[in-house]
XYZ file of C-alpha atoms in Angstrom:
206
model
C -56.283 -100.296 84.296
C -58.920 -102.833 84.873
C -58.601 -106.691 84.917
C -61.242 -109.021 83.895
C -61.726 -109.888 87.504
C -63.018 -106.633 88.457
C -65.795 -107.297 85.982
C -67.293 -110.697 87.495
C -69.569 -109.187 89.768
C -71.011 -107.741 86.641
C -71.013 -111.102 84.843
C -72.016 -113.351 87.496
C -75.837 -111.781 86.715
C -75.630 -112.527 82.858
C -75.690 -115.749 80.906
C -72.469 -115.378 79.052
C -70.680 -118.535 76.575
C -67.415 -117.910 75.949
C -64.911 -119.646 73.392
C -63.012 -119.075 70.536
C -63.341 -119.041 67.226
C -60.326 -119.727 64.699
C -62.307 -118.884 61.313
C -59.667 -119.743 58.708
C -59.969 -122.994 60.155
C -64.037 -123.146 60.504
C -64.675 -122.007 56.796
C -65.176 -124.936 55.582
C -67.298 -126.794 58.204
C -70.742 -126.655 58.528
C -73.155 -123.379 59.041
C -73.646 -124.863 62.976
C -70.409 -125.316 63.731
C -68.892 -122.161 62.136
C -71.172 -120.532 64.004
C -70.573 -122.493 67.517
C -66.949 -122.400 67.260
C -65.367 -124.303 70.263
C -69.282 -125.587 72.311
C -69.655 -127.513 68.543
C -67.525 -129.728 70.555
C -70.538 -129.760 73.951
C -73.211 -130.825 71.566
C -74.583 -134.918 71.742
C -73.795 -136.516 68.328
C -77.470 -136.560 67.432
C -77.628 -133.202 66.918
C -73.919 -132.912 65.163
C -75.223 -134.994 63.141
C -78.303 -133.613 62.367
C -75.819 -130.448 60.761
C -73.113 -131.944 58.850
C -74.706 -130.738 55.925
C -72.024 -131.319 52.863
C -74.817 -130.977 49.903
C -77.830 -132.746 50.559
C -79.741 -134.641 53.009
C -83.003 -136.119 53.932
C -83.992 -137.356 57.634
C -88.029 -138.636 58.683
C -89.552 -138.354 62.167
C -92.903 -137.987 63.894
C -94.428 -134.395 64.635
C -96.934 -132.544 66.768
C -98.437 -129.673 65.582
C -100.587 -127.091 67.555
C -101.781 -123.591 66.126
C -103.508 -120.961 67.455
C -107.466 -120.364 66.514
C -107.234 -116.551 66.627
C -107.739 -114.852 63.314
C -104.393 -112.760 63.582
C -102.812 -115.786 64.523
C -103.877 -118.048 61.858
C -103.315 -114.950 59.945
C -99.637 -114.929 60.729
C -99.104 -119.015 60.531
C -100.537 -118.553 57.188
C -98.329 -116.265 55.780
C -95.839 -117.788 56.545
C -96.974 -121.553 55.561
C -96.812 -123.478 58.738
C -99.143 -126.855 58.847
C -102.297 -126.944 60.818
C -102.405 -128.393 63.772
C -102.050 -132.286 63.731
C -101.225 -135.139 66.036
C -98.425 -137.689 65.165
C -97.908 -137.017 62.083
C -94.887 -138.020 59.793
C -92.467 -135.122 58.931
C -89.275 -135.065 56.638
C -86.931 -132.212 56.183
C -84.743 -132.232 53.601
C -82.333 -129.565 53.467
C -79.992 -128.515 50.627
C -76.903 -126.469 50.929
C -75.587 -124.442 48.326
C -73.433 -121.241 47.945
C -73.055 -121.381 51.994
C -77.145 -121.350 51.914
C -79.155 -124.152 53.879
C -82.163 -124.367 52.874
C -84.791 -126.601 54.778
C -87.620 -128.455 53.584
C -90.617 -129.328 55.714
C -93.096 -131.248 55.359
C -95.613 -132.220 58.314
C -98.267 -134.644 56.446
C -98.899 -133.266 52.704
C -98.069 -129.554 53.979
C -94.814 -127.780 53.792
C -92.851 -125.018 53.814
C -89.285 -124.045 53.760
C -86.607 -121.456 55.239
C -83.773 -120.191 54.186
C -80.595 -120.453 56.874
C -76.942 -118.490 56.846
C -74.637 -116.929 58.282
C -74.756 -113.094 59.797
C -72.869 -110.438 58.468
C -71.845 -107.118 60.279
C -74.474 -106.396 62.482
C -75.378 -110.007 62.712
C -72.294 -111.438 61.983
C -71.632 -115.165 64.320
C -75.934 -115.109 63.912
C -77.757 -117.471 62.286
C -79.727 -115.921 60.200
C -83.098 -117.732 58.180
C -85.543 -116.442 56.103
C -89.481 -117.083 56.121
C -90.963 -115.673 53.318
C -91.248 -111.779 53.937
C -89.611 -112.249 57.665
C -86.334 -112.115 58.416
C -84.648 -113.067 62.061
C -81.152 -113.561 63.494
C -80.400 -115.580 65.993
C -77.922 -116.705 68.319
C -77.212 -120.369 68.931
C -76.924 -121.810 72.408
C -76.101 -124.522 74.056
C -77.332 -124.114 78.289
C -79.175 -126.920 80.067
C -78.516 -129.696 76.984
C -80.617 -127.705 74.799
C -79.470 -126.121 71.471
C -80.873 -122.863 72.104
C -81.978 -120.567 69.401
C -82.402 -116.809 70.846
C -83.726 -113.955 68.393
C -81.511 -110.808 68.498
C -83.096 -108.862 65.309
C -85.548 -109.418 62.534
C -86.592 -107.162 59.257
C -89.699 -107.308 57.723
C -89.478 -106.530 54.344
C -85.514 -106.233 54.849
C -86.665 -103.114 57.085
C -85.225 -103.433 60.063
C -87.982 -104.142 62.985
C -87.721 -103.568 66.704
C -87.576 -105.967 68.933
C -91.038 -105.443 70.762
C -93.019 -105.847 67.999
C -90.957 -109.156 67.210
C -93.104 -112.645 67.853
C -91.856 -114.272 70.851
C -89.963 -117.425 69.935
C -88.987 -120.551 72.611
C -87.006 -122.726 69.780
C -84.496 -125.767 71.060
C -83.016 -129.026 70.325
C -82.196 -132.253 72.551
C -81.068 -135.327 72.165
C -83.216 -137.204 74.616
C -83.119 -140.958 73.935
C -80.246 -140.802 72.420
C -82.274 -139.559 69.416
C -82.407 -135.533 67.772
C -85.173 -133.762 69.050
C -86.808 -129.960 68.006
C -89.380 -128.169 69.627
C -91.124 -125.186 67.716
C -92.953 -122.504 69.715
C -93.915 -118.839 68.115
C -95.716 -116.185 69.767
C -96.959 -112.794 70.222
C -97.866 -110.592 72.164
C -100.873 -109.618 70.191
C -102.201 -112.954 68.583
C -100.829 -115.709 72.004
C -99.864 -118.690 70.144
C -98.936 -118.478 66.298
C -97.781 -122.225 66.201
C -95.835 -125.285 68.432
C -94.179 -128.047 66.562
C -92.305 -130.534 68.568
C -91.106 -134.401 67.544
C -88.005 -136.515 66.806
C -85.910 -137.402 63.520
C -83.474 -139.675 62.147
C -81.710 -140.238 59.200
C -83.346 -143.823 57.366
C -80.289 -146.278 57.276
């Protein structure tokens, strides 16, 4: 018989997050709280507050946007509706929760785009699923190095499972620098280079 200690040398070479979840207790919790389980308690309050969503919420802040220059990167950004490049512009995010789905409508200056977020099922169980138009991504939430990271695991295009080597690369995380909610989203692809990078901060208006 093998004991957990027999695997310690193998586990030591990998980043593994552990914790406990109680499905019955989690049923009425916010989406991110359900997915993170015990790790939810480790998050700084600005991040927890941002993801504590009952029905509707609107937050505001500032952001900068960078866009790729190539034709394919511009085409990919247009397909999803990412905002154009801009420096230090107002940003607003409207959250709406309905039927276990959170709809995020992001407005950068005068441009807006939205996505739906929900809890994965089946093969995507315990993953955060986000749908942008024809593309759907399944991501693991990991609290590491004072960042809430969104780590890509699976994706689909028009509902068809796609190989990960074709998946856009994502460097996305949230922090609480300076006691305020901060976000960093960078999406690229080997075929296109940078597609979009947007970063900034958000807070609820008093």
